[in-house]
PDB file of C-alpha atoms in Angstrom:
ATOM      1  CA  UNK A 200       0.088  -0.037  -0.074  1.00 46.00           C
ATOM      2  CA  UNK A 201       2.170   2.829  -1.224  1.00 51.00           C
ATOM      3  CA  UNK A 202      -0.443   5.335  -1.995  1.00 60.00           C
ATOM      4  CA  UNK A 203      -0.840   8.079   0.588  1.00 61.00           C
ATOM      5  CA  UNK A 204      -4.484   7.599   0.841  1.00 60.00           C
ATOM      6  CA  UNK A 205      -4.315   4.005   2.188  1.00 63.00           C
ATOM      7  CA  UNK A 206      -1.130   4.946   4.691  1.00 61.00           C
ATOM      8  CA  UNK A 207      -3.805   5.132   7.580  1.00 63.00           C
ATOM      9  CA  UNK A 208      -4.809   1.343   7.015  1.00 68.00           C
ATOM     10  CA  UNK A 209      -1.908  -0.491   8.477  1.00 74.00           C
ATOM     11  CA  UNK A 210      -1.361  -3.404  10.800  1.00 75.00           C
ATOM     12  CA  UNK A 211      -1.063  -0.986  13.811  1.00 79.00           C
ATOM     13  CA  UNK A 212      -4.494   0.403  13.195  1.00 80.00           C
ATOM     14  CA  UNK A 213      -7.265  -0.962  15.783  1.00 86.00           C
ATOM     15  CA  UNK A 214      -9.259  -3.374  14.720  1.00 86.00           C
ATOM     16  CA  UNK A 215     -12.276  -1.213  15.164  1.00 87.00           C
ATOM     17  CA  UNK A 216     -10.874   1.349  12.830  1.00 87.00           C
ATOM     18  CA  UNK A 217     -11.063  -1.031  10.034  1.00 86.00           C
ATOM     19  CA  UNK A 218     -14.626  -1.945  10.915  1.00 88.00           C
ATOM     20  CA  UNK A 219     -15.764   1.643  11.089  1.00 88.00           C
ATOM     21  CA  UNK A 220     -13.844   2.263   7.785  1.00 89.00           C
ATOM     22  CA  UNK A 221     -15.626  -0.539   6.103  1.00 90.00           C
ATOM     23  CA  UNK A 222     -19.049   0.552   7.298  1.00 90.00           C
ATOM     24  CA  UNK A 223     -18.359   4.221   6.211  1.00 90.00           C
ATOM     25  CA  UNK A 224     -17.078   2.950   2.714  1.00 92.00           C
ATOM     26  CA  UNK A 225     -20.159   0.741   2.429  1.00 93.00           C
ATOM     27  CA  UNK A 226     -22.659   3.567   3.197  1.00 92.00           C
ATOM     28  CA  UNK A 227     -20.719   5.820   0.848  1.00 93.00           C
ATOM     29  CA  UNK A 228     -21.034   3.225  -1.928  1.00 94.00           C
ATOM     30  CA  UNK A 229     -24.969   2.910  -1.567  1.00 93.00           C
ATOM     31  CA  UNK A 230     -25.379   6.715  -1.424  1.00 92.00           C
ATOM     32  CA  UNK A 231     -23.569   6.910  -4.714  1.00 92.00           C
ATOM     33  CA  UNK A 232     -25.674   4.246  -6.351  1.00 93.00           C
ATOM     34  CA  UNK A 233     -29.106   5.035  -4.977  1.00 93.00           C
ATOM     35  CA  UNK A 234     -28.494   9.179  -5.057  1.00 90.00           C
ATOM     36  CA  UNK A 235     -31.755   9.186  -7.461  1.00 90.00           C
ATOM     37  CA  UNK A 236     -33.758   8.343  -4.536  1.00 88.00           C
ATOM     38  CA  UNK A 237     -32.487  11.066  -1.790  1.00 84.00           C
ATOM     39  CA  UNK A 238     -32.106   8.384   0.820  1.00 89.00           C
ATOM     40  CA  UNK A 239     -28.410   8.991   1.454  1.00 83.00           C
ATOM     41  CA  UNK A 240     -27.209   6.616   4.236  1.00 85.00           C
ATOM     42  CA  UNK A 241     -30.546   6.638   5.631  1.00 94.00           C
ATOM     43  CA  UNK A 242     -31.394   3.820   3.525  1.00 94.00           C
ATOM     44  CA  UNK A 243     -29.927   1.445   5.850  1.00 94.00           C
ATOM     45  CA  UNK A 244     -32.812   2.328   8.275  1.00 96.00           C
ATOM     46  CA  UNK A 245     -35.616   1.487   5.765  1.00 97.00           C
ATOM     47  CA  UNK A 246     -33.823  -1.786   4.702  1.00 95.00           C
ATOM     48  CA  UNK A 247     -33.743  -2.851   8.586  1.00 97.00           C
ATOM     49  CA  UNK A 248     -37.553  -1.787   8.894  1.00 98.00           C
ATOM     50  CA  UNK A 249     -38.270  -4.021   5.886  1.00 97.00           C
ATOM     51  CA  UNK A 250     -36.098  -6.965   7.448  1.00 96.00           C
ATOM     52  CA  UNK A 251     -37.836  -6.455  10.589  1.00 97.00           C
ATOM     53  CA  UNK A 252     -41.489  -6.227  10.381  1.00 97.00           C
ATOM     54  CA  UNK A 253     -43.151  -4.458  13.284  1.00 96.00           C
ATOM     55  CA  UNK A 254     -39.925  -3.234  14.646  1.00 96.00           C
ATOM     56  CA  UNK A 255     -39.817  -0.114  16.742  1.00 95.00           C
ATOM     57  CA  UNK A 256     -38.175   3.128  16.679  1.00 95.00           C
ATOM     58  CA  UNK A 257     -36.202   2.011  19.870  1.00 93.00           C
ATOM     59  CA  UNK A 258     -35.013  -0.948  17.816  1.00 95.00           C
ATOM     60  CA  UNK A 259     -33.236   1.383  15.335  1.00 96.00           C
ATOM     61  CA  UNK A 260     -31.981   3.379  18.225  1.00 94.00           C
ATOM     62  CA  UNK A 261     -30.228   0.267  19.567  1.00 90.00           C
ATOM     63  CA  UNK A 262     -29.089  -1.267  16.448  1.00 91.00           C
ATOM     64  CA  UNK A 263     -27.452   1.892  14.940  1.00 91.00           C
ATOM     65  CA  UNK A 264     -26.574   3.764  17.889  1.00 88.00           C
ATOM     66  CA  UNK A 265     -28.167   6.813  17.082  1.00 92.00           C
ATOM     67  CA  UNK A 266     -30.417   9.369  18.921  1.00 94.00           C
ATOM     68  CA  UNK A 267     -34.178   8.994  19.558  1.00 95.00           C
ATOM     69  CA  UNK A 268     -34.254  12.666  17.977  1.00 96.00           C
ATOM     70  CA  UNK A 269     -32.357  11.638  14.936  1.00 96.00           C
ATOM     71  CA  UNK A 270     -34.327   8.439  14.176  1.00 96.00           C
ATOM     72  CA  UNK A 271     -37.759  10.049  14.920  1.00 95.00           C
ATOM     73  CA  UNK A 272     -36.561  12.901  12.221  1.00 96.00           C
ATOM     74  CA  UNK A 273     -35.692  10.219   9.526  1.00 96.00           C
ATOM     75  CA  UNK A 274     -38.739   7.938  10.324  1.00 97.00           C
ATOM     76  CA  UNK A 275     -41.099  11.072   9.994  1.00 96.00           C
ATOM     77  CA  UNK A 276     -39.614  11.926   6.554  1.00 96.00           C
ATOM     78  CA  UNK A 277     -39.826   8.297   5.551  1.00 97.00           C
ATOM     79  CA  UNK A 278     -43.664   8.369   6.735  1.00 97.00           C
ATOM     80  CA  UNK A 279     -44.291  11.345   4.837  1.00 96.00           C
ATOM     81  CA  UNK A 280     -42.511  10.261   1.770  1.00 96.00           C
ATOM     82  CA  UNK A 281     -44.722   6.953   1.730  1.00 97.00           C
ATOM     83  CA  UNK A 282     -41.962   4.646   2.518  1.00 97.00           C
ATOM     84  CA  UNK A 283     -43.060   3.349   6.103  1.00 98.00           C
ATOM     85  CA  UNK A 284     -46.070   3.130   8.003  1.00 97.00           C
ATOM     86  CA  UNK A 285     -46.720   3.068  11.855  1.00 95.00           C
ATOM     87  CA  UNK A 286     -49.293   1.541  13.820  1.00 94.00           C
ATOM     88  CA  UNK A 287     -49.856   1.244  17.481  1.00 93.00           C
ATOM     89  CA  UNK A 288     -48.149  -1.634  18.941  1.00 91.00           C
ATOM     90  CA  UNK A 289     -51.458  -3.580  20.960  1.00 92.00           C
ATOM     91  CA  UNK A 290     -49.102  -4.733  23.463  1.00 91.00           C
ATOM     92  CA  UNK A 291     -47.591  -1.529  24.324  1.00 90.00           C
ATOM     93  CA  UNK A 292     -49.907   1.381  23.175  1.00 88.00           C
ATOM     94  CA  UNK A 293     -47.068   3.896  23.864  1.00 88.00           C
ATOM     95  CA  UNK A 294     -44.779   2.469  20.972  1.00 90.00           C
ATOM     96  CA  UNK A 295     -45.343   2.221  17.509  1.00 92.00           C
ATOM     97  CA  UNK A 296     -44.721  -0.789  14.963  1.00 96.00           C
ATOM     98  CA  UNK A 297     -42.906   0.288  11.888  1.00 98.00           C
ATOM     99  CA  UNK A 298     -43.322  -1.583   8.738  1.00 98.00           C
ATOM    100  CA  UNK A 299     -42.239  -0.718   5.202  1.00 98.00           C
ATOM    101  CA  UNK A 300     -44.780   0.267   2.561  1.00 98.00           C
ATOM    102  CA  UNK A 301     -45.439  -1.548  -0.924  1.00 98.00           C
ATOM    103  CA  UNK A 302     -43.490   1.628  -2.356  1.00 97.00           C
ATOM    104  CA  UNK A 303     -40.540   0.608  -0.298  1.00 97.00           C
ATOM    105  CA  UNK A 304     -40.859  -2.974  -0.812  1.00 97.00           C
ATOM    106  CA  UNK A 305     -40.461  -2.288  -4.649  1.00 97.00           C
ATOM    107  CA  UNK A 306     -37.010  -0.807  -4.073  1.00 96.00           C
ATOM    108  CA  UNK A 307     -35.439  -2.869  -1.273  1.00 96.00           C
ATOM    109  CA  UNK A 308     -34.493  -6.016  -3.497  1.00 95.00           C
ATOM    110  CA  UNK A 309     -32.494  -3.528  -5.612  1.00 95.00           C
ATOM    111  CA  UNK A 310     -30.902  -1.884  -2.777  1.00 95.00           C
ATOM    112  CA  UNK A 311     -30.126  -5.133  -1.388  1.00 94.00           C
ATOM    113  CA  UNK A 312     -28.595  -6.253  -4.615  1.00 95.00           C
ATOM    114  CA  UNK A 313     -26.252  -2.808  -4.660  1.00 95.00           C
ATOM    115  CA  UNK A 314     -25.314  -4.094  -1.117  1.00 93.00           C
ATOM    116  CA  UNK A 315     -24.535  -7.575  -2.024  1.00 93.00           C
ATOM    117  CA  UNK A 316     -22.434  -6.586  -5.054  1.00 94.00           C
ATOM    118  CA  UNK A 317     -20.297  -4.258  -2.574  1.00 93.00           C
ATOM    119  CA  UNK A 318     -19.999  -7.320  -0.318  1.00 91.00           C
ATOM    120  CA  UNK A 319     -18.779  -9.362  -2.778  1.00 91.00           C
ATOM    121  CA  UNK A 320     -16.414  -6.894  -4.547  1.00 92.00           C
ATOM    122  CA  UNK A 321     -14.864  -6.064  -1.242  1.00 92.00           C
ATOM    123  CA  UNK A 322     -14.505  -9.739  -0.244  1.00 87.00           C
ATOM    124  CA  UNK A 323     -17.057 -10.239   2.395  1.00 85.00           C
ATOM    125  CA  UNK A 324     -18.572 -13.694   2.264  1.00 77.00           C
ATOM    126  CA  UNK A 325     -21.550 -15.520   3.904  1.00 77.00           C
ATOM    127  CA  UNK A 326     -19.491 -17.432   6.046  1.00 81.00           C
ATOM    128  CA  UNK A 327     -22.276 -18.249   8.652  1.00 87.00           C
ATOM    129  CA  UNK A 328     -19.224 -18.477  11.413  1.00 90.00           C
ATOM    130  CA  UNK A 329     -18.031 -15.251  10.592  1.00 86.00           C
ATOM    131  CA  UNK A 330     -21.417 -13.756  10.825  1.00 85.00           C
ATOM    132  CA  UNK A 331     -22.117 -15.327  14.278  1.00 91.00           C
ATOM    133  CA  UNK A 332     -19.041 -13.958  15.591  1.00 91.00           C
ATOM    134  CA  UNK A 333     -19.862 -10.626  14.490  1.00 88.00           C
ATOM    135  CA  UNK A 334     -23.163 -10.650  15.933  1.00 89.00           C
ATOM    136  CA  UNK A 335     -21.980 -12.278  19.242  1.00 93.00           C
ATOM    137  CA  UNK A 336     -19.376  -9.270  19.366  1.00 91.00           C
ATOM    138  CA  UNK A 337     -22.083  -6.430  18.530  1.00 88.00           C
ATOM    139  CA  UNK A 338     -24.326  -8.079  21.302  1.00 89.00           C
ATOM    140  CA  UNK A 339     -21.408  -8.048  23.945  1.00 91.00           C
ATOM    141  CA  UNK A 340     -20.947  -4.607  22.891  1.00 88.00           C
ATOM    142  CA  UNK A 341     -24.570  -3.578  23.680  1.00 82.00           C
ATOM    143  CA  UNK A 342     -24.673  -5.431  26.896  1.00 87.00           C
ATOM    144  CA  UNK A 343     -21.471  -3.787  28.076  1.00 86.00           C
ATOM    145  CA  UNK A 344     -23.224  -0.436  27.399  1.00 80.00           C
ATOM    146  CA  UNK A 345     -26.554  -1.479  29.145  1.00 75.00           C
ATOM    147  CA  UNK A 346     -24.224  -2.343  32.444  1.00 72.00           C
ATOM    148  CA  UNK A 347     -23.120   1.420  33.059  1.00 71.00           C
TER     149      UNK A 347
END
């Protein structure tokens, strides 16, 4: 890696910096491929709602480590644009269940393919053990925060 652009990526870099770099680059890639839709990197929230029917705003806050206010603003725009619908959760009337609409459901397969293409291009695989380990680390990190 002789190029100055890549000098920051070296063996002494913390692993978490590499993970952060991977995440940001995937978001930038997605944003560049779907710029006609004006989602930016917020498309990840729409994909999460699609993948997790009846999820809550709190689920998004926890998964993406974003503030409640930021998520609320994004969800409001999605709802106004017709990409999601909110329904009162019958088990907890103070919470809403989030679901993607037909309008969003038509777009998600295209977005998923763009994401998959990026993963293949950079060498991420569907290795179940690898995915299991990453999920385990993510859950441990969330639990660690809960203990404070």
